[in-house]
PDB file of C-alpha atoms in Angstrom:
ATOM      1  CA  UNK M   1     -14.474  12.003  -9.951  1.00  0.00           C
ATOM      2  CA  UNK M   2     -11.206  10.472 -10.706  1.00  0.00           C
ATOM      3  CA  UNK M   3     -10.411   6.988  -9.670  1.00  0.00           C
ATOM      4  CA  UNK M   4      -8.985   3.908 -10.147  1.00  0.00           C
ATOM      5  CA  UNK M   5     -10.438   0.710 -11.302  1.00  0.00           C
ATOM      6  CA  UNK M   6      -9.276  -2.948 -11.318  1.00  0.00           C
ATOM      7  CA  UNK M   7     -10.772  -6.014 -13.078  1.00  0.00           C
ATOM      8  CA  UNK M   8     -11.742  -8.471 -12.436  1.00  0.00           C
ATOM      9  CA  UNK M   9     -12.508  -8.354  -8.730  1.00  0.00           C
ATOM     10  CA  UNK M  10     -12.322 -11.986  -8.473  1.00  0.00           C
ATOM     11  CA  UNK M  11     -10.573 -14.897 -10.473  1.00  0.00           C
ATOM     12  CA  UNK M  12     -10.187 -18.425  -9.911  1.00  0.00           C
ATOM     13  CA  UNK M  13      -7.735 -20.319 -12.426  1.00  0.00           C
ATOM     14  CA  UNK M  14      -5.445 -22.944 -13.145  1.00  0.00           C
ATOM     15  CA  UNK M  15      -1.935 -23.891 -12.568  1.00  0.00           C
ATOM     16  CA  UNK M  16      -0.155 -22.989 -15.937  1.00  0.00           C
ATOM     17  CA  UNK M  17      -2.882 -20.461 -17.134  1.00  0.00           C
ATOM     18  CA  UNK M  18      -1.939 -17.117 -18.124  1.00  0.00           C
ATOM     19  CA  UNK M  19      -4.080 -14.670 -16.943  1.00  0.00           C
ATOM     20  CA  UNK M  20      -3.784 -10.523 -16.521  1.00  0.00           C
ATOM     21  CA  UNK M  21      -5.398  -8.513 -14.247  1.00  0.00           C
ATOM     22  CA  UNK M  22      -6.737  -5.229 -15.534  1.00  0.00           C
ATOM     23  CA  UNK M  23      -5.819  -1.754 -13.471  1.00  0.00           C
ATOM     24  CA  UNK M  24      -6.960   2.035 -15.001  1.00  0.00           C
ATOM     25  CA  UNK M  25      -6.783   4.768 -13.534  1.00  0.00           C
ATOM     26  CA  UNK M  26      -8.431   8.476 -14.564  1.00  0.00           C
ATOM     27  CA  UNK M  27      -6.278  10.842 -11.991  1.00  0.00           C
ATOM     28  CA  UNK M  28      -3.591  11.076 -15.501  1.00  0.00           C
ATOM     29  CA  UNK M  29      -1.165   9.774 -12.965  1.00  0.00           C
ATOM     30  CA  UNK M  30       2.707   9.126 -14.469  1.00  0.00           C
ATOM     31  CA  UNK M  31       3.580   6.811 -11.729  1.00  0.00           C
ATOM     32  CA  UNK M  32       1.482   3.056 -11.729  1.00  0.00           C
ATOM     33  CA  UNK M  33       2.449   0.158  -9.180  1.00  0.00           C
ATOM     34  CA  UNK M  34       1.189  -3.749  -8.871  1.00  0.00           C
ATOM     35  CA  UNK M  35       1.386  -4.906  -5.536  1.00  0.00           C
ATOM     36  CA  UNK M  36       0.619  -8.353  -3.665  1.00  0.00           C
ATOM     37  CA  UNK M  37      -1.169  -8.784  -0.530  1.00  0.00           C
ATOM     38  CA  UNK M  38      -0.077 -12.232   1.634  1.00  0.00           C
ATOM     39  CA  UNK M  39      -0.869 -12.691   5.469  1.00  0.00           C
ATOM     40  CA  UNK M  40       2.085 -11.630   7.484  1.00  0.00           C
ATOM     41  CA  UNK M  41       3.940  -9.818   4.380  1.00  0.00           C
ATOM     42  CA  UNK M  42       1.898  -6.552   3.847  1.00  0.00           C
ATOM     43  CA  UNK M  43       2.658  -5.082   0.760  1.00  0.00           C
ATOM     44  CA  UNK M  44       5.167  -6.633  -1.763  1.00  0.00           C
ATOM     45  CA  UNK M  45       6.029  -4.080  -4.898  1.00  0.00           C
ATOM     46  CA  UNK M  46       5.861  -6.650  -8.330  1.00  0.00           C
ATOM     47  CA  UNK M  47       6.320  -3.976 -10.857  1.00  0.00           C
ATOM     48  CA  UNK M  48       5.876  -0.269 -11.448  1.00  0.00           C
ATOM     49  CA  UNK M  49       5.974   2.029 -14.157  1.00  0.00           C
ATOM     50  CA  UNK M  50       6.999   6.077 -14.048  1.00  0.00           C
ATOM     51  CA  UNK M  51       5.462   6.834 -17.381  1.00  0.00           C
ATOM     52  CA  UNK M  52       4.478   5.486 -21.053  1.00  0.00           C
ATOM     53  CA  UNK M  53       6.895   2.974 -22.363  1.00  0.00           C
ATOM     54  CA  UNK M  54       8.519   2.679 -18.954  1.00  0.00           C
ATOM     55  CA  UNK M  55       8.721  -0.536 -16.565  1.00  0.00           C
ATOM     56  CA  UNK M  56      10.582  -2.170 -13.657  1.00  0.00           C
ATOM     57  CA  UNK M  57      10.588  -4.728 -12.018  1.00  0.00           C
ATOM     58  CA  UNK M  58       9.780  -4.698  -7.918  1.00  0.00           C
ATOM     59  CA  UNK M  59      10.379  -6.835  -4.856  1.00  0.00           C
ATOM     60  CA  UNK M  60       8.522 -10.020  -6.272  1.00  0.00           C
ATOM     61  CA  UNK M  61       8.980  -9.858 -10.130  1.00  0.00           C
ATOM     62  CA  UNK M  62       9.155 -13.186 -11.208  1.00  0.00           C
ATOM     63  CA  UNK M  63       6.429 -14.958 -13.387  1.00  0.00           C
ATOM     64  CA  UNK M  64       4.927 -11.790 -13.754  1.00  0.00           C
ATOM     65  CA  UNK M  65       5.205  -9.161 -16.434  1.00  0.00           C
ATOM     66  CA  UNK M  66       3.680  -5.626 -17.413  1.00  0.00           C
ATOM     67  CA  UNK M  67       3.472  -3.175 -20.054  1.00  0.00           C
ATOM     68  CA  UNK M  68       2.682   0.451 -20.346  1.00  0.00           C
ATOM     69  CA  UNK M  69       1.228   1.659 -23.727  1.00  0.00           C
ATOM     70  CA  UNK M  70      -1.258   4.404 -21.968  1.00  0.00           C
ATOM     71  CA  UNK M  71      -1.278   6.864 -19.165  1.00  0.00           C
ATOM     72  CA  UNK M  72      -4.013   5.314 -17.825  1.00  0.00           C
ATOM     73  CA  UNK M  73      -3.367   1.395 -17.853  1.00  0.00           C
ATOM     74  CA  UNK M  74      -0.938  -1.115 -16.337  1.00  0.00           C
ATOM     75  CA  UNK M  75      -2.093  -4.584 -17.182  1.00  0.00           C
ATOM     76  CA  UNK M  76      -0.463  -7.301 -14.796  1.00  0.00           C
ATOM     77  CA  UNK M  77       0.401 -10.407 -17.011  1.00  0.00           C
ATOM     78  CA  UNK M  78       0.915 -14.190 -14.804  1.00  0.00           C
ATOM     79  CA  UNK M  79       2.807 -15.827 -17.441  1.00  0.00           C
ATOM     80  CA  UNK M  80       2.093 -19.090 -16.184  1.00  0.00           C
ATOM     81  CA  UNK M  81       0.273 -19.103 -12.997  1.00  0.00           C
ATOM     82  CA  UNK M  82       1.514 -20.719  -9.788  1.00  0.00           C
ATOM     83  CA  UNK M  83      -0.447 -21.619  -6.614  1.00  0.00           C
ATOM     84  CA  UNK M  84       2.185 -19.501  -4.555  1.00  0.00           C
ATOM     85  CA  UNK M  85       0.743 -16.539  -6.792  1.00  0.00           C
ATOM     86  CA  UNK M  86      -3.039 -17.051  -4.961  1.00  0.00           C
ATOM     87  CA  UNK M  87      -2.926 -13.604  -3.239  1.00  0.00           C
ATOM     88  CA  UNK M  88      -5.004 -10.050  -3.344  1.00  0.00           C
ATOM     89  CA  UNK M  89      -3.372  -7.806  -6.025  1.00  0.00           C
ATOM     90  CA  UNK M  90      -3.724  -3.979  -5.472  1.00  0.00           C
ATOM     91  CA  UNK M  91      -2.872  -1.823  -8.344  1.00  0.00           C
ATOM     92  CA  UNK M  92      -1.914   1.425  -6.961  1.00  0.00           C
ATOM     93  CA  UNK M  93      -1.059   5.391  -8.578  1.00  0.00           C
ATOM     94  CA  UNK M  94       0.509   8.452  -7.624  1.00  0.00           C
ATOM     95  CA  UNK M  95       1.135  11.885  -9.426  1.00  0.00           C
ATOM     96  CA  UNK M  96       5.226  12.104  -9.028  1.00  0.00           C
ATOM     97  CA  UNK M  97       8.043  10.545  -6.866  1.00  0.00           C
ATOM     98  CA  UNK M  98       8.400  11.585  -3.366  1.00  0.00           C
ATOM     99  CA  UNK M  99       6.284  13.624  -1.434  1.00  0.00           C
ATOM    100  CA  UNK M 100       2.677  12.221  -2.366  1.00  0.00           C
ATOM    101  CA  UNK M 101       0.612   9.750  -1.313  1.00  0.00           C
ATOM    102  CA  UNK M 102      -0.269   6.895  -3.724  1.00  0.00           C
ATOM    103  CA  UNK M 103      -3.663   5.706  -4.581  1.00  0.00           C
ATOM    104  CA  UNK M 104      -5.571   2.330  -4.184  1.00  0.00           C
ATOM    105  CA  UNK M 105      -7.649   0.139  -6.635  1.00  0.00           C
ATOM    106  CA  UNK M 106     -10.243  -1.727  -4.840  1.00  0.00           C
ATOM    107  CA  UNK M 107      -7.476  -5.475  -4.921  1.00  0.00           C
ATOM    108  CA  UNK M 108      -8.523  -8.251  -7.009  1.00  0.00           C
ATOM    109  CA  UNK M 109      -8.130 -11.524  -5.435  1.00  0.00           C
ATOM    110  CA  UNK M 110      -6.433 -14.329  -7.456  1.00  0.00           C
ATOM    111  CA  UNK M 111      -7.010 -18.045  -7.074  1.00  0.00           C
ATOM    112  CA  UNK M 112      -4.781 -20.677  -8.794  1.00  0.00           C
ATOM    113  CA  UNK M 113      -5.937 -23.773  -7.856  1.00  0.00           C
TER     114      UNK M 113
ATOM    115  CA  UNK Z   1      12.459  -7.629   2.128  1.00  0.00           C
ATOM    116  CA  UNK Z   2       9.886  -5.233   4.632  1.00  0.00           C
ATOM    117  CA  UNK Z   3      11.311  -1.870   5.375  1.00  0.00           C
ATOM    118  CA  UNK Z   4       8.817  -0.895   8.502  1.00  0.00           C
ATOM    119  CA  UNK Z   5       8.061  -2.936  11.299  1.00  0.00           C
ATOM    120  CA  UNK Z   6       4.733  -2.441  12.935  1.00  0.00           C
ATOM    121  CA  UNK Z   7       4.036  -2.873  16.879  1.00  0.00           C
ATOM    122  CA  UNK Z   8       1.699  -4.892  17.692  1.00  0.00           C
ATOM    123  CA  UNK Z   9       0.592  -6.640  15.195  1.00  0.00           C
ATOM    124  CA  UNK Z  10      -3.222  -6.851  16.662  1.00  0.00           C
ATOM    125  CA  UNK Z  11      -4.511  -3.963  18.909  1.00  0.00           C
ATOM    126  CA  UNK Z  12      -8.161  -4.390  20.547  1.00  0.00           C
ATOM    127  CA  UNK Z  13      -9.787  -1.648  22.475  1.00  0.00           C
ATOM    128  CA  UNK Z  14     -12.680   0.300  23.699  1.00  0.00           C
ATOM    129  CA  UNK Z  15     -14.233   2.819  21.614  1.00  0.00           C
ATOM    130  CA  UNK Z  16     -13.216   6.435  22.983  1.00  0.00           C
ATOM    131  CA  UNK Z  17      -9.981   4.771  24.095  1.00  0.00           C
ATOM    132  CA  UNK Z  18      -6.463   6.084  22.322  1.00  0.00           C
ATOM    133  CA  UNK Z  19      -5.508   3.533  20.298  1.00  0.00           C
ATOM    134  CA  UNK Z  20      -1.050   4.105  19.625  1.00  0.00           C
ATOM    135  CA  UNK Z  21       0.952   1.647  16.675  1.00  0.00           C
ATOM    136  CA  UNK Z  22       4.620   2.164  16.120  1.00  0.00           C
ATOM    137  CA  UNK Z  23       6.913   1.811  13.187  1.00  0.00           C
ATOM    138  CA  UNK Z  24       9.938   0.844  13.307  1.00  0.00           C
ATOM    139  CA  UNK Z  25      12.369   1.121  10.132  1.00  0.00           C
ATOM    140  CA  UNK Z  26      15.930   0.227   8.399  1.00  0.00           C
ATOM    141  CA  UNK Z  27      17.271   2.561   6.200  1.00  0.00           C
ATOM    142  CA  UNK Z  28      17.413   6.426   5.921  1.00  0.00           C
ATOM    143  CA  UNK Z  29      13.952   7.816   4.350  1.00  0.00           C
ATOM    144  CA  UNK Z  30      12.669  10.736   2.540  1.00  0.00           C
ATOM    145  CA  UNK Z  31       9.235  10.440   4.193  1.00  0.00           C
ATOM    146  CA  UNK Z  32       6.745   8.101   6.468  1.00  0.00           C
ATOM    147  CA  UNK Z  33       3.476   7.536   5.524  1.00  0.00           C
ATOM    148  CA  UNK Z  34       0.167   5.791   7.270  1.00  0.00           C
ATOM    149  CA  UNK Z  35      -2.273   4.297   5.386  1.00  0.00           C
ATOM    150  CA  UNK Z  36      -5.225   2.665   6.555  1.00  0.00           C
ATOM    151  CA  UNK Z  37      -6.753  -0.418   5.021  1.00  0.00           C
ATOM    152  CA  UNK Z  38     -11.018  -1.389   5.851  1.00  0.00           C
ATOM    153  CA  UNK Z  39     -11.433  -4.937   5.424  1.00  0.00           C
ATOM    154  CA  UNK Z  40     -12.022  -6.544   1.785  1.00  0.00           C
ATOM    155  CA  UNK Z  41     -10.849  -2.400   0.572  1.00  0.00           C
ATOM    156  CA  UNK Z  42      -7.600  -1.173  -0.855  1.00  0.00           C
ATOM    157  CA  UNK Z  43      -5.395   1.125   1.537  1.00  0.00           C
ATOM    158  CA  UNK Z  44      -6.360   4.750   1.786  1.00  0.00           C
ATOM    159  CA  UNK Z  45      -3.402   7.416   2.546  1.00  0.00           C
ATOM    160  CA  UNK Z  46      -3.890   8.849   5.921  1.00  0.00           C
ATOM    161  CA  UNK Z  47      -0.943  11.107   6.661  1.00  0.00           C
ATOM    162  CA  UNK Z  48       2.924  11.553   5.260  1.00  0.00           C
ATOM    163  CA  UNK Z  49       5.528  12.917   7.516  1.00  0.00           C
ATOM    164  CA  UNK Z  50       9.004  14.069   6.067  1.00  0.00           C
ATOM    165  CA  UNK Z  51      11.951  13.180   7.264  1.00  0.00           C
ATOM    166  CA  UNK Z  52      12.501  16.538   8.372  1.00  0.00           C
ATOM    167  CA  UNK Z  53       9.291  16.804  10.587  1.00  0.00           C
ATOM    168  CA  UNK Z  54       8.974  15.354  14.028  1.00  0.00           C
ATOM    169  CA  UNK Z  55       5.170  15.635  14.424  1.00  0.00           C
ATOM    170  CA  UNK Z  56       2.327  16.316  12.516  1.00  0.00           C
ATOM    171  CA  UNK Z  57      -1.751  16.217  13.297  1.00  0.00           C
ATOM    172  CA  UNK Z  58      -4.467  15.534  11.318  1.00  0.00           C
ATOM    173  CA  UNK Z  59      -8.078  15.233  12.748  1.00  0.00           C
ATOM    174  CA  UNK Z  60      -8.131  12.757  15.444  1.00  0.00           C
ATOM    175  CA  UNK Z  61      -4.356  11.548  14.080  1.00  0.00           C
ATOM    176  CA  UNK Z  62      -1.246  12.106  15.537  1.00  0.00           C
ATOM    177  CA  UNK Z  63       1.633  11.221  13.765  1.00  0.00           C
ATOM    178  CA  UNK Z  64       5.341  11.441  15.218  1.00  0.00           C
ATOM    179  CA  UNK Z  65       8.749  10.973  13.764  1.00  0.00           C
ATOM    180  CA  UNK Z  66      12.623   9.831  15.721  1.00  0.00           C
ATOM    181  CA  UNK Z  67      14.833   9.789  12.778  1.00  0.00           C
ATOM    182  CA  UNK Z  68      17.591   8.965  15.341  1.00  0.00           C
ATOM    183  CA  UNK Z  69      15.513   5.746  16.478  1.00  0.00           C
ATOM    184  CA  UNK Z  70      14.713   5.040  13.029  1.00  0.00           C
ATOM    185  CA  UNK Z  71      11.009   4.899  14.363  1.00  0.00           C
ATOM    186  CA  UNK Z  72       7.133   6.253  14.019  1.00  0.00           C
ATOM    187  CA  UNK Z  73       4.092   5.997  15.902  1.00  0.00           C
ATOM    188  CA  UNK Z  74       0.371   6.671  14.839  1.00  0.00           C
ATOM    189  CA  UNK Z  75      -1.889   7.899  17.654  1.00  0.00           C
ATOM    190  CA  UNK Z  76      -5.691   7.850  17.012  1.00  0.00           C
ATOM    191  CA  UNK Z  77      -7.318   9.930  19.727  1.00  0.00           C
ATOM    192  CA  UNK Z  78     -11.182   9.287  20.868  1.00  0.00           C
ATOM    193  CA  UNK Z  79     -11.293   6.207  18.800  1.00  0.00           C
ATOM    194  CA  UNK Z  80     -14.407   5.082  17.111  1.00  0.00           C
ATOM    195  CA  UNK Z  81     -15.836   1.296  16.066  1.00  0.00           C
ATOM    196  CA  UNK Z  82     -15.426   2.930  12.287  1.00  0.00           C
ATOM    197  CA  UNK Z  83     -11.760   3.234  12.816  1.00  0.00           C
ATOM    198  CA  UNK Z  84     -11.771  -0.637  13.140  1.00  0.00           C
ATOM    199  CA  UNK Z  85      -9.031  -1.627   9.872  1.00  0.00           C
ATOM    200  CA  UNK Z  86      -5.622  -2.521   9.565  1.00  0.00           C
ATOM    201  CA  UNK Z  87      -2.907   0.462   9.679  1.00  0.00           C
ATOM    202  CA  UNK Z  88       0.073   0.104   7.438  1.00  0.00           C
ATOM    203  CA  UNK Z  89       3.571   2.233   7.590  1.00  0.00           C
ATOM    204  CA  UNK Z  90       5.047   2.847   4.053  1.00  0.00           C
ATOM    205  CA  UNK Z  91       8.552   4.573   4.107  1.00  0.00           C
ATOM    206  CA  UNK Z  92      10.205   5.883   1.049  1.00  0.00           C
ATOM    207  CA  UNK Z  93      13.757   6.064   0.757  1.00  0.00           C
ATOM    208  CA  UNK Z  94      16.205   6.489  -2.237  1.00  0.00           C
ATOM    209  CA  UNK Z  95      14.623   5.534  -5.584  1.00  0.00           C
ATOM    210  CA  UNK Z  96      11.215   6.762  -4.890  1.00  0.00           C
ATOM    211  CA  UNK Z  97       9.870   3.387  -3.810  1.00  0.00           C
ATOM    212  CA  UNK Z  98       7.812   3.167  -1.633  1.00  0.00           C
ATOM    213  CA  UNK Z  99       7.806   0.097   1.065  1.00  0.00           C
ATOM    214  CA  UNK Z 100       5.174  -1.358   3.029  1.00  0.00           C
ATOM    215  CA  UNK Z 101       4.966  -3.266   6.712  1.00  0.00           C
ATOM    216  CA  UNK Z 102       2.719  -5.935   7.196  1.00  0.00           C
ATOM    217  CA  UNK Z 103       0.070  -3.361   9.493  1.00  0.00           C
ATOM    218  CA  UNK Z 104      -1.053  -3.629  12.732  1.00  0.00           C
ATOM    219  CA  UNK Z 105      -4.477  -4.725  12.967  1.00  0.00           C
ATOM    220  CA  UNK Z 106      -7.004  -2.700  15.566  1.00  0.00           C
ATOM    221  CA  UNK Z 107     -10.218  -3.674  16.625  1.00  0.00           C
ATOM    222  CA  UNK Z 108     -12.388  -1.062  18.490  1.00  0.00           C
ATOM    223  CA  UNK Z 109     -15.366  -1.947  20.551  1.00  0.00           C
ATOM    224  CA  UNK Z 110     -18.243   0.056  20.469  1.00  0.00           C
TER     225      UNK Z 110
END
């Protein structure tokens, strides 16, 4: 069955660290999104990417960064991590624009102590 | 900046109760979707209504539109403890992007 897969499922780190969370998906989705999860906020877009070689940046871009070389992957970069960027990251996929509902990696929760 | 609104923000009932969340929204849309997130899981897509629909049912979900009010409301009938989770409304509007609330969360008591 087609799915998609995020690593690692947990990660603690430290203030000025780089670290990137892992997202792949096997649905051969064009459309790939990184979203953060905060109490009170929902869902905040960070990036997203409509196809190979393609990126933008979302709601909550800064000190983050990603890159789209495959179909299938969408590695989140934290240039230099932050304690405000502790939060559950959801990578998320959908087959076109409009019209289609998008689907959920299982979150990975970040920790920058 | 969050595009839906949900009401309330923490719903507790009895299980075989109707359990009813609104949306409320900003700008014009191109569709309204619910998506249900179980605790410690990513969301899973329940049900998208166009902007051109004014109700649509799936299962034990209702889902109803008001362009003119800008708003939408979820309506799980005959609820069960399973349905316990926190319910998000996504719109998506020009650009294809798609924004999230910050959910209503609903308890159900068996």
């Amino acid at each position: 069955d087609a799915e998609i897969t995020q690593s690692p499922r947990h990660k603690i780190t430290e203030t000025g660290r780089q670290v990137t969370l892992a997202c792949h998906q096997t649905w051969n989705h064009n459309n790939m999104f990184w979203y953060r999860q905060d109490l009170g906020h929902g869902l905040r877009l960070i990036h997203y990417s409509y196809g190979v070689q393609d990126t933008n940046k979302g709601e909550v871009s800064d000190g983050y960064s990603v890159s789209r070389s495959n179909t299938e992957d969408l590695p989140l970069t934290l240039e230099s991590a932050a304690s405000s960027q502790t939060s559950v990251y959801f990578c998320a996929s959908r087959l076109r624009e409009g019209d289609n509902e998008q689907f959920f990696g299982p979150g990975t929760r970040l920790t920058v102590l | 900046s969050q595009q839906g609104e949900e009401d309330p923000q923490a719903l507790s009932i009895q299980e075989g109760e109707n359990a009813t969340m609104n949306c409320s929204y900003k700008t014009s849309i191109n569709n309204l979707q619910w998506y249900r997130q179980n605790s410690g899981r990513g969301l899973v897509h329940l049900i998208l209504i166009r902007s051109n629909e004014r109700e649509k049912h799936s299962g034990r979900l209702r889902v109803t539109l008001d362009t003119s009010k800008k708003s939408s409301s979820l309506l799980i009938t005959a609820s069960r403890a399973a349905d316990t989770a926190s319910y998000f409304c996504a719109t998506e509007g020009g650009g294809f992007k798609t924004i999230f609330g910050a959910g209503t969360r609903l308890f159900v008591k068996a």
